[in-house]
XYZ file of C-alpha atoms in Angstrom:
710
model
C 31.965 58.366 8.979
C 28.233 58.477 9.567
C 27.797 54.902 10.797
C 30.569 54.827 13.347
C 29.901 58.299 14.638
C 26.673 56.867 16.012
C 28.592 54.627 18.416
C 28.447 57.427 20.951
C 24.651 57.788 20.718
C 22.075 56.495 23.177
C 20.693 53.859 20.808
C 20.544 50.475 22.532
C 21.343 48.699 19.269
C 24.445 50.800 18.749
C 25.662 50.280 22.313
C 25.082 46.544 22.011
C 27.071 46.110 18.807
C 29.865 48.336 20.137
C 30.136 46.165 23.258
C 30.157 42.992 21.155
C 32.989 44.295 19.005
C 35.306 45.109 21.920
C 36.562 41.544 22.380
C 40.080 40.078 22.567
C 40.640 40.472 18.831
C 39.684 44.138 19.065
C 42.394 44.575 21.705
C 44.896 42.951 19.333
C 43.893 45.399 16.600
C 44.548 48.362 18.881
C 47.837 46.913 20.138
C 49.085 46.269 16.622
C 48.144 49.691 15.333
C 49.768 51.474 18.269
C 52.715 49.084 18.266
C 54.538 47.216 15.533
C 52.177 48.149 12.667
C 52.840 44.861 10.840
C 49.767 42.770 11.682
C 51.803 40.028 13.399
C 49.394 39.861 16.325
C 46.384 39.371 14.070
C 47.345 36.104 12.299
C 45.720 37.349 9.110
C 47.171 34.595 6.921
C 45.322 31.908 8.833
C 41.768 33.097 8.230
C 39.817 35.125 5.684
C 38.827 38.709 6.420
C 35.372 39.007 7.943
C 33.093 42.031 7.890
C 33.201 41.951 11.687
C 36.892 42.818 11.458
C 36.190 45.827 9.235
C 33.563 47.185 11.617
C 35.958 46.689 14.544
C 38.589 48.699 12.679
C 36.036 51.473 12.174
C 35.257 51.441 15.890
C 38.984 51.593 16.680
C 39.361 54.611 14.423
C 36.616 56.459 16.307
C 37.818 55.545 19.788
C 41.503 56.203 19.108
C 40.817 59.323 16.995
C 42.856 57.953 14.081
C 42.984 59.824 10.788
C 41.874 58.032 7.626
C 45.313 58.557 6.103
C 47.074 56.717 8.932
C 44.450 53.985 9.092
C 44.572 53.225 5.370
C 48.372 53.193 5.346
C 48.303 50.666 8.176
C 45.780 48.452 6.355
C 47.843 48.584 3.168
C 50.861 47.463 5.162
C 49.240 44.525 6.980
C 47.339 43.210 3.941
C 49.481 44.174 0.937
C 47.598 41.842 -1.395
C 44.561 44.166 -1.054
C 46.399 47.487 -0.744
C 44.454 49.079 -3.607
C 41.071 48.338 -1.998
C 38.784 51.232 -1.102
C 39.065 50.597 2.632
C 37.177 53.689 3.690
C 34.107 52.883 1.606
C 34.214 49.250 2.726
C 34.324 50.222 6.406
C 31.638 52.894 6.127
C 29.283 50.843 3.939
C 29.514 47.633 5.982
C 29.198 49.496 9.276
C 26.012 51.189 8.106
C 24.602 47.828 7.010
C 25.549 46.171 10.313
C 23.798 48.900 12.297
C 20.639 48.431 10.234
C 20.379 44.709 11.064
C 19.409 42.930 14.272
C 19.732 39.530 15.876
C 20.736 36.549 13.758
C 20.766 38.588 10.551
C 23.402 40.912 11.990
C 25.552 38.028 13.271
C 25.420 36.270 9.895
C 26.353 39.495 8.149
C 29.290 40.199 10.461
C 30.653 36.666 9.937
C 30.499 36.875 6.132
C 33.658 37.411 4.069
C 34.779 40.885 3.005
C 34.311 41.625 -0.677
C 37.702 43.062 -1.615
C 36.553 43.188 -5.237
C 34.390 46.160 -4.195
C 34.682 49.112 -6.608
C 31.959 51.357 -5.240
C 28.310 51.205 -4.103
C 26.862 51.784 -7.593
C 29.069 49.163 -9.250
C 28.368 46.797 -6.366
C 24.607 47.219 -6.753
C 24.741 46.029 -10.387
C 27.331 43.298 -9.834
C 30.461 44.912 -11.307
C 33.626 44.040 -9.413
C 37.357 44.656 -9.514
C 38.091 41.756 -11.875
C 35.474 42.931 -14.395
C 37.257 46.261 -14.710
C 40.848 45.027 -14.653
C 40.207 42.289 -17.217
C 38.178 44.683 -19.423
C 35.390 42.116 -19.602
C 32.048 42.756 -21.284
C 29.510 43.675 -18.592
C 27.087 45.523 -20.862
C 24.232 43.235 -19.749
C 24.624 44.435 -16.148
C 25.337 48.014 -17.247
C 21.782 48.238 -18.604
C 20.550 48.311 -15.012
C 21.834 51.860 -14.473
C 22.689 54.962 -16.464
C 26.091 56.617 -16.745
C 25.784 59.071 -13.853
C 28.328 61.434 -12.321
C 28.413 59.201 -9.252
C 29.326 56.174 -11.353
C 32.101 58.080 -13.159
C 33.428 59.179 -9.755
C 33.645 55.529 -8.668
C 35.427 54.522 -11.874
C 37.952 57.394 -11.764
C 38.664 56.716 -8.074
C 39.290 53.068 -8.962
C 41.741 54.154 -11.687
C 43.588 56.296 -9.155
C 43.802 53.522 -6.541
C 44.969 50.903 -9.034
C 47.308 53.376 -10.822
C 45.829 52.496 -14.228
C 46.133 54.364 -17.499
C 43.064 56.682 -17.601
C 42.346 55.602 -21.184
C 40.737 52.382 -19.833
C 37.751 54.541 -18.893
C 36.737 54.575 -22.554
C 36.290 50.799 -22.681
C 34.315 50.756 -19.447
C 31.991 53.551 -20.574
C 31.242 51.686 -23.827
C 29.400 49.114 -21.700
C 27.029 51.827 -20.460
C 26.849 53.911 -23.650
C 27.178 51.620 -26.740
C 27.244 54.596 -29.144
C 30.293 56.050 -27.428
C 33.485 55.162 -29.333
C 31.453 53.079 -31.771
C 34.202 53.476 -34.389
C 36.717 51.764 -32.090
C 39.157 54.701 -32.055
C 39.895 54.620 -28.337
C 42.621 57.284 -28.242
C 40.446 59.774 -30.111
C 37.491 59.009 -27.808
C 39.672 59.542 -24.754
C 40.820 62.931 -26.002
C 37.169 63.975 -26.217
C 36.452 62.410 -22.839
C 39.167 64.479 -21.129
C 37.169 67.684 -21.637
C 34.136 66.100 -20.025
C 36.233 64.872 -17.100
C 37.711 68.324 -16.592
C 34.226 69.893 -16.381
C 33.110 67.043 -14.123
C 35.945 67.620 -11.629
C 35.258 71.356 -11.457
C 31.538 70.786 -10.799
C 32.278 68.075 -8.241
C 34.619 70.358 -6.269
C 32.056 73.163 -6.357
C 29.300 70.881 -5.056
C 31.464 69.675 -2.170
C 31.048 72.992 -0.355
C 29.268 72.609 2.985
C 26.273 74.743 2.082
C 25.711 72.799 -1.156
C 26.007 69.461 0.614
C 23.438 70.525 3.204
C 21.027 71.547 0.443
C 21.378 68.159 -1.233
C 23.039 69.638 -4.311
C 25.967 67.199 -4.129
C 23.625 64.187 -4.126
C 21.671 65.715 -6.991
C 24.891 66.236 -8.947
C 26.074 62.649 -8.388
C 22.716 61.271 -9.564
C 22.713 63.415 -12.721
C 23.764 61.938 -16.109
C 27.425 62.347 -17.019
C 27.935 64.720 -19.974
C 29.842 62.823 -22.667
C 29.609 65.517 -25.349
C 30.989 68.911 -24.247
C 30.725 71.658 -26.816
C 33.926 72.630 -28.635
C 34.994 76.203 -27.994
C 36.314 78.824 -30.357
C 39.764 78.679 -28.772
C 40.178 75.093 -29.947
C 39.368 76.040 -33.523
C 41.790 78.975 -33.475
C 44.470 76.794 -31.952
C 44.148 74.237 -34.755
C 44.820 77.001 -37.285
C 47.900 78.264 -35.446
C 49.140 74.704 -34.898
C 49.122 74.036 -38.641
C 51.230 77.169 -39.262
C 53.630 76.103 -36.534
C 53.979 72.624 -37.966
C 55.051 74.020 -41.332
C 57.504 76.418 -39.705
C 59.122 73.752 -37.588
C 59.369 71.300 -40.458
C 61.301 73.878 -42.480
C 63.691 74.685 -39.659
C 64.483 71.000 -38.905
C 64.591 71.506 -35.164
C 65.912 68.453 -33.330
C 63.858 66.541 -30.802
C 64.825 65.725 -27.261
C 64.807 62.427 -25.401
C 61.598 61.535 -23.553
C 61.606 62.206 -19.848
C 61.086 59.534 -17.202
C 57.873 59.065 -15.290
C 57.156 61.167 -12.213
C 57.629 59.764 -8.739
C 54.918 59.906 -6.168
C 55.796 61.320 -2.755
C 56.633 58.620 -0.237
C 56.465 58.906 3.513
C 59.702 59.913 5.265
C 62.103 57.679 7.132
C 61.266 56.950 10.765
C 63.627 59.714 11.781
C 63.246 58.965 15.471
C 64.899 55.575 14.997
C 67.993 56.534 13.052
C 70.994 58.806 13.131
C 70.021 61.833 11.044
C 73.594 62.210 9.832
C 73.653 58.777 8.218
C 72.190 58.054 4.780
C 72.774 54.328 4.431
C 71.165 52.503 1.482
C 69.930 49.649 3.663
C 67.532 52.106 5.350
C 65.942 53.291 2.137
C 62.125 53.446 2.066
C 60.041 51.732 -0.562
C 59.728 54.031 -3.569
C 56.306 54.033 -5.206
C 56.339 54.936 -8.880
C 53.476 56.142 -10.994
C 52.948 53.878 -14.024
C 53.900 55.255 -17.411
C 51.076 56.132 -19.707
C 50.669 53.203 -22.069
C 51.423 54.640 -25.455
C 48.938 57.465 -25.357
C 51.632 59.767 -26.724
C 53.827 57.586 -28.878
C 56.259 58.430 -31.663
C 53.311 58.675 -34.048
C 52.176 61.947 -32.456
C 51.571 64.543 -35.195
C 53.644 67.709 -34.882
C 51.856 70.275 -32.719
C 48.498 68.508 -32.940
C 45.806 69.889 -30.669
C 44.191 66.490 -30.278
C 47.222 65.153 -28.419
C 47.802 68.135 -26.145
C 47.085 67.450 -22.481
C 45.546 70.427 -20.741
C 48.147 69.954 -18.011
C 50.661 67.197 -18.504
C 52.188 67.122 -15.060
C 50.692 66.209 -11.747
C 50.480 69.445 -9.839
C 52.308 68.528 -6.655
C 51.594 72.047 -5.495
C 48.116 70.909 -4.529
C 45.419 73.279 -3.280
C 46.008 76.439 -1.287
C 47.046 75.659 2.312
C 46.728 77.618 5.526
C 50.427 78.408 5.235
C 49.923 79.834 1.730
C 47.101 81.950 3.122
C 49.195 83.176 6.055
C 52.043 84.160 3.737
C 49.801 85.907 1.219
C 47.913 87.752 3.970
C 51.166 88.945 5.519
C 52.379 90.241 2.163
C 49.136 92.063 1.311
C 48.710 93.551 4.787
C 52.333 94.724 4.805
C 51.608 96.555 1.532
C 48.590 98.219 3.154
C 50.627 99.297 6.195
C 53.652 100.541 4.282
C 55.961 97.691 5.224
C 56.395 94.710 7.510
C 55.980 96.700 10.711
C 54.466 95.791 14.073
C 50.984 97.076 13.195
C 50.888 94.908 10.049
C 52.072 91.927 12.098
C 49.228 92.324 14.615
C 46.552 92.438 11.899
C 48.145 89.490 10.056
C 48.167 87.390 13.234
C 44.488 88.229 13.806
C 43.567 87.096 10.309
C 45.516 83.848 10.656
C 43.746 83.200 13.968
C 40.375 83.713 12.262
C 41.201 81.391 9.380
C 42.588 78.793 11.765
C 39.413 78.930 13.875
C 37.310 78.474 10.743
C 39.353 75.464 9.657
C 39.078 73.865 13.100
C 35.304 73.803 12.638
C 35.505 72.362 9.126
C 38.413 69.887 9.228
C 38.428 66.872 11.570
C 42.111 66.067 11.001
C 43.216 69.554 12.009
C 40.909 69.419 15.025
C 42.368 66.064 16.033
C 45.936 67.402 15.802
C 45.115 70.557 17.750
C 43.323 68.621 20.511
C 46.144 66.105 20.950
C 48.798 68.804 21.163
C 46.770 70.754 23.721
C 46.122 67.618 25.834
C 49.773 66.590 25.796
C 51.492 67.046 29.162
C 54.809 67.430 27.348
C 55.227 70.952 25.912
C 54.683 71.003 22.140
C 54.277 74.059 19.958
C 50.533 74.509 19.180
C 49.635 74.210 15.460
C 48.648 77.886 15.211
C 51.998 78.983 16.642
C 53.746 76.486 14.375
C 52.158 78.191 11.357
C 53.404 81.552 12.646
C 56.929 80.203 13.050
C 57.009 78.688 9.552
C 55.291 81.670 7.943
C 57.816 84.094 9.432
C 60.697 81.805 8.442
C 59.548 81.463 4.826
C 58.763 85.168 4.527
C 62.277 86.171 5.573
C 63.782 83.350 3.514
C 62.092 84.611 0.348
C 63.162 88.200 1.060
C 66.783 87.163 1.643
C 66.854 85.057 -1.537
C 65.692 88.045 -3.592
C 68.201 90.342 -1.864
C 71.015 87.900 -2.579
C 70.013 87.564 -6.244
C 69.963 91.352 -6.640
C 73.414 91.476 -5.031
C 74.683 88.819 -7.461
C 73.269 90.766 -10.404
C 74.944 93.962 -9.204
C 78.296 92.166 -8.902
C 77.957 90.795 -12.454
C 77.100 94.222 -13.883
C 80.021 95.836 -12.044
C 82.411 93.138 -13.280
C 81.302 92.868 -16.911
C 80.001 96.394 -17.469
C 76.789 94.971 -19.014
C 73.292 94.665 -17.625
C 71.412 91.371 -17.690
C 68.824 90.118 -20.173
C 66.659 92.677 -21.870
C 68.173 95.540 -19.840
C 71.285 95.537 -22.028
C 69.252 96.227 -25.206
C 68.665 99.865 -26.241
C 64.963 99.314 -26.851
C 64.381 98.684 -23.135
C 66.515 101.533 -21.719
C 63.466 103.743 -21.263
C 61.468 101.063 -19.443
C 60.713 101.735 -15.787
C 62.516 99.194 -13.589
C 60.465 97.750 -10.734
C 62.029 96.959 -7.375
C 62.839 93.392 -8.348
C 65.710 91.436 -9.835
C 65.998 90.619 -13.534
C 65.701 86.961 -12.507
C 62.355 87.562 -10.782
C 61.092 89.592 -13.749
C 61.982 86.770 -16.140
C 60.427 84.008 -14.011
C 57.158 85.912 -13.535
C 56.889 87.005 -17.171
C 57.702 83.578 -18.599
C 55.231 81.876 -16.228
C 52.434 84.333 -16.981
C 52.888 83.982 -20.741
C 53.540 80.235 -21.027
C 51.409 78.759 -18.222
C 48.833 81.250 -16.880
C 46.136 79.965 -14.531
C 43.367 81.526 -16.612
C 42.742 83.085 -19.983
C 44.998 86.115 -20.242
C 46.442 88.093 -23.110
C 48.926 87.039 -24.312
C 48.388 83.381 -23.447
C 50.599 80.831 -25.159
C 49.953 77.917 -22.824
C 48.374 75.488 -25.266
C 50.971 76.323 -27.869
C 53.692 75.654 -25.291
C 52.211 72.268 -24.321
C 52.024 71.239 -27.974
C 55.601 72.409 -28.543
C 56.842 70.292 -25.614
C 54.998 67.244 -26.926
C 56.704 67.641 -30.270
C 60.107 67.714 -28.607
C 59.247 64.633 -26.532
C 59.884 66.601 -23.334
C 56.486 67.087 -21.613
C 56.064 70.446 -19.920
C 57.209 70.701 -16.314
C 56.256 74.360 -15.932
C 53.675 74.741 -13.141
C 50.495 76.703 -13.660
C 51.263 80.289 -12.655
C 49.469 80.918 -9.355
C 50.467 83.879 -7.211
C 48.604 82.481 -4.177
C 51.041 79.583 -3.640
C 54.295 80.175 -1.780
C 56.282 77.574 -3.680
C 55.102 78.523 -7.183
C 57.880 81.020 -8.001
C 60.638 78.559 -7.107
C 58.986 75.642 -8.872
C 58.647 77.833 -11.976
C 62.390 78.568 -11.854
C 63.104 74.825 -11.852
C 60.724 74.341 -14.779
C 62.339 77.115 -16.809
C 65.842 75.710 -16.331
C 64.601 72.185 -17.069
C 63.282 73.635 -20.367
C 65.990 76.289 -20.843
C 66.640 75.303 -24.493
C 62.940 74.744 -25.205
C 61.925 78.189 -23.926
C 64.448 80.041 -26.106
C 63.479 78.060 -29.205
C 59.739 78.385 -28.537
C 59.882 82.154 -28.066
C 61.972 82.496 -31.225
C 59.307 80.593 -33.177
C 56.553 82.769 -31.739
C 58.419 85.850 -32.863
C 58.450 84.481 -36.409
C 54.678 84.082 -36.221
C 53.982 87.420 -34.575
C 56.858 89.391 -36.213
C 59.502 91.188 -34.160
C 57.211 94.051 -33.106
C 55.862 92.109 -30.106
C 57.634 93.805 -27.211
C 56.725 91.093 -24.662
C 58.177 88.312 -26.784
C 61.288 90.384 -27.442
C 61.751 90.920 -23.700
C 61.278 87.222 -22.952
C 63.632 86.227 -25.750
C 66.357 88.558 -24.507
C 66.127 87.167 -20.976
C 65.979 83.526 -22.123
C 69.136 83.898 -24.202
C 71.253 85.653 -21.574
C 73.582 82.988 -20.144
C 74.476 84.893 -16.980
C 70.808 85.507 -16.158
C 70.003 81.834 -16.799
C 72.819 80.858 -14.417
C 71.146 82.910 -11.665
C 67.755 81.346 -12.456
C 69.540 78.010 -12.020
C 70.546 79.108 -8.507
C 66.852 79.601 -7.665
C 66.047 76.229 -9.261
C 68.662 74.422 -7.164
C 67.321 76.097 -3.994
C 63.914 74.651 -4.904
C 65.237 71.149 -5.621
C 67.461 70.926 -2.548
C 65.859 73.147 0.106
C 62.394 74.651 -0.395
C 60.877 71.799 -2.433
C 61.893 69.133 0.119
C 60.785 71.434 2.972
C 57.336 71.824 1.421
C 57.234 68.082 0.724
C 57.991 67.432 4.399
C 55.159 69.710 5.513
C 52.744 67.900 3.169
C 53.903 64.429 4.254
C 53.013 62.106 7.121
C 56.185 63.017 8.980
C 55.553 63.151 12.725
C 54.671 66.620 13.982
C 56.525 66.268 17.342
C 59.782 65.473 15.495
C 59.996 68.758 13.585
C 63.098 69.833 15.532
C 65.001 66.781 14.264
C 64.057 67.493 10.676
C 65.018 71.157 10.929
C 68.372 70.227 12.463
C 69.039 68.084 9.370
C 68.437 71.135 7.178
C 70.497 73.493 9.330
C 73.534 71.209 9.318
C 73.259 70.706 5.556
C 73.029 74.459 4.914
C 76.221 74.992 6.878
C 77.912 72.160 4.972
C 76.782 73.487 1.589
C 77.948 77.003 2.460
C 81.504 75.600 2.523
C 81.219 73.462 -0.622
C 78.205 73.578 -2.962
C 79.495 70.885 -5.360
C 76.971 68.254 -4.274
C 74.110 70.717 -4.844
C 74.810 70.506 -8.572
C 74.203 66.740 -8.661
C 71.032 64.712 -7.958
C 70.774 62.806 -4.691
C 71.320 59.063 -5.012
C 68.721 57.952 -2.483
C 67.137 60.583 -0.243
C 66.831 64.342 0.152
C 67.845 66.474 3.115
C 64.789 65.350 5.112
C 65.392 61.646 4.372
C 62.487 61.479 1.916
C 62.329 60.360 -1.689
C 63.683 63.320 -3.765
C 60.629 63.751 -6.000
C 61.543 67.275 -7.135
C 64.871 66.082 -8.497
C 63.171 63.339 -10.490
C 60.722 65.797 -12.011
C 63.235 68.493 -13.009
C 66.221 66.461 -14.229
C 67.010 69.134 -16.786
C 68.326 71.369 -13.987
C 71.214 68.986 -13.343
C 71.764 68.629 -17.081
C 72.132 72.423 -17.210
C 74.660 72.257 -14.343
C 76.654 69.522 -16.119
C 76.675 71.418 -19.411
C 78.114 74.494 -17.684
C 80.375 72.716 -15.172
C 83.621 73.637 -16.925
C 82.862 77.224 -17.924
C 82.548 80.538 -16.124
C 78.804 80.145 -15.592
C 79.293 76.872 -13.723
C 81.755 78.648 -11.438
C 79.234 81.477 -11.013
C 76.427 79.068 -10.034
C 78.596 77.319 -7.444
C 79.914 80.567 -5.919
C 76.402 82.070 -5.692
C 75.001 78.917 -4.115
C 77.663 78.912 -1.395
C 76.887 82.525 -0.472
C 73.166 81.806 -0.667
C 73.376 78.756 1.638
C 75.234 80.803 4.251
C 72.492 83.443 4.125
C 69.721 80.823 4.376
C 71.413 79.199 7.394
C 71.402 82.581 9.131
C 67.672 83.055 8.411
C 66.901 79.583 9.758
C 68.916 80.227 12.914
C 67.177 83.567 13.527
C 63.612 82.335 13.003
C 63.643 78.693 14.086
C 66.198 78.799 16.905
C 63.528 77.491 19.292
C 63.618 74.193 17.360
C 67.406 73.906 17.266
C 69.445 72.279 20.079
C 68.955 74.224 23.301
C 65.732 75.792 22.077
C 62.366 75.750 23.807
C 60.833 73.233 21.366
C 63.884 71.015 20.881
C 63.059 68.309 23.404
C 62.512 64.601 22.858
C 59.171 63.157 23.919
C 59.220 60.353 26.495
C 58.582 56.933 24.936
C 54.977 56.696 26.166
C 54.159 60.201 24.927
C 55.803 59.517 21.571
C 53.440 56.559 21.050
C 50.411 58.718 21.863
C 51.526 61.439 19.450
C 52.639 59.084 16.642
C 49.540 59.847 14.558
C 50.072 63.621 14.663
C 51.461 64.507 11.240
C 52.346 67.621 9.284
C 49.768 66.710 6.650
C 46.951 67.195 9.180
C 47.946 70.843 9.322
C 48.630 71.367 5.628
C 46.185 69.187 3.672
C 43.197 71.451 4.122
C 40.978 72.290 1.190
C 40.859 76.044 0.596
C 37.191 76.022 -0.412
C 36.139 77.353 3.012
C 38.289 80.466 2.811
C 35.718 82.780 1.256
C 33.046 81.486 3.641
C 35.300 82.044 6.629
C 35.933 85.632 5.539
C 32.176 86.183 5.611
C 31.956 84.705 9.096
C 35.007 86.347 10.649
C 36.196 89.960 10.715
C 39.055 91.819 12.295
C 38.800 93.517 15.618
C 40.987 96.287 14.268
C 38.161 98.436 12.930
C 38.169 100.032 9.471
C 41.688 98.905 8.561
C 40.307 95.831 6.834
C 38.185 97.260 4.055
C 39.833 94.993 1.475
C 39.064 91.652 3.126
C 37.051 90.211 0.247
C 39.683 91.321 -2.270
C 42.194 89.240 -0.365
C 39.743 86.317 -0.347
C 39.521 86.391 -4.122
C 43.308 86.489 -4.375
C 43.628 83.584 -1.942
C 41.280 81.448 -3.992
C 43.183 82.291 -7.186
């Protein structure tokens, strides 16, 4: 934050205001944040919030090296009536103003009330507040004072995100700035057109956030530029309309039934305070507050035309996979380097460790949260595993886990073939006997092929993504298939969950495509054969359950605000559960009532409910028995991998030691998210700045960069 970073400068004005702010109330702020976290010491109900208090909080953040995530969560907790306020902007903006004033003017400003109706600096400058937007009032008279710029749209979309509003409200707000927009009053149609503009806007905004573009002033120039309300239609849209009409006629003739609508997604909540509870107990009275995302208000109602392009979201699910993390990069680098060195040998390991060190060093320079975590761990007198070593531990663990899962699946497939005398999926059909088999399971082949064809990350051939999204809308079961991205560790497993959630939809969709494209399409025939093989689908379900119960929650933990020093307690929870499940996998086939294995809200289970429906439908037949038996063997194998790779975090291990109470307080703000929530936009730049010390072995560095960035 530019204003508060100046507190350490030599400016007399800055030193004076910093000294003035460090009074008794400032001490109470620090004590409350480091202590109870409930605002009891501050007596906030007895007096209105003053700007002085906001500036003091900003000073506290700088002095205590507090991350914005932790600070905002604390503010939302102590003043819940204003929890959707843009605290960061309020603190930064008012601090800058306070530093620009002197004498009586500064004192009067600091003692004035905080404007919690603040939307953003542009809205504030023309007198548009929170109530104007929420009540959808007419503020066109004030809107004339400014144009519809990218910066203004950024403020409005951020406000929608904070308040958890239906994005369609943006149409009504924009009409105040652009009277010709949506002049016919058809708000839903206008919003469908607006989505394309917003998509282009987000891409350009991310591109302009790069350090070199910021320094050149390109980000400011972009934010001051007019927002493009009229993107040009592309040829793909026109072609899709034609295909959609054919599909509508086909599906009307075949009278295909529709499915029930799916419930809204859940947003990830922070984990239980694991240090204060018995990890073996899951009592309802200790449940965290579950924050739900509001349902979209009728934007896709029962009046939706069959397979209409106008109602197809470009991506209907919130991509919880997020951007590429350092852990994704470490895993991908290890895989690619192992290929270059002929296997996962010691030489490949040395080069992979060097590359991770280089990327980590680059991120330390770019990311303040990571730097804060690394510094605190290094300064701690109690031995904690450094973040770089932690990434190595987790990367090695996940790498072996993925290998063992594939080995187990191939073993299951071999057992099925030996028992039944038939191969799985397409392999049993004569047309595919001459196909070369890669060194992968039929399950892996199906997951990769289905993902690449139904939800590719870019325009590929064949690409049925938009057709698939429209198909899911028609069946009232919005797509849960993730965008296929080979540079994310969790993507393969999440795709398995999506395919089982849509197991009936996929088979029906591919069958329809074959009618359109005739039976000569070899790719569709392969996909259809795999999708209709019940034994193969049962094994895909095994992968899906592993995602819902093990890998999904593990990734969620690493992306959460769980406390970094308490990793050993979390991993012990998982280890004990794996051992329990290896004896009886029955509970794996049912959703958790309250929390997952890491005592967090089970968001994956809420998103992919169709997996448990698949388990229920097959509970009494041979495939249900197969799923349960495979899961028990799989859990035993996963427990062995965890014990081999993370034994240092298990009881008796080097990193399985409780922090003393005073040290625990100091390290309370060190979270997993500080290590994981790092934007991958610096990766290509870092590859330019850093090279291996291993000589000519790294001729393909930039190729890996492109793969990392997807």
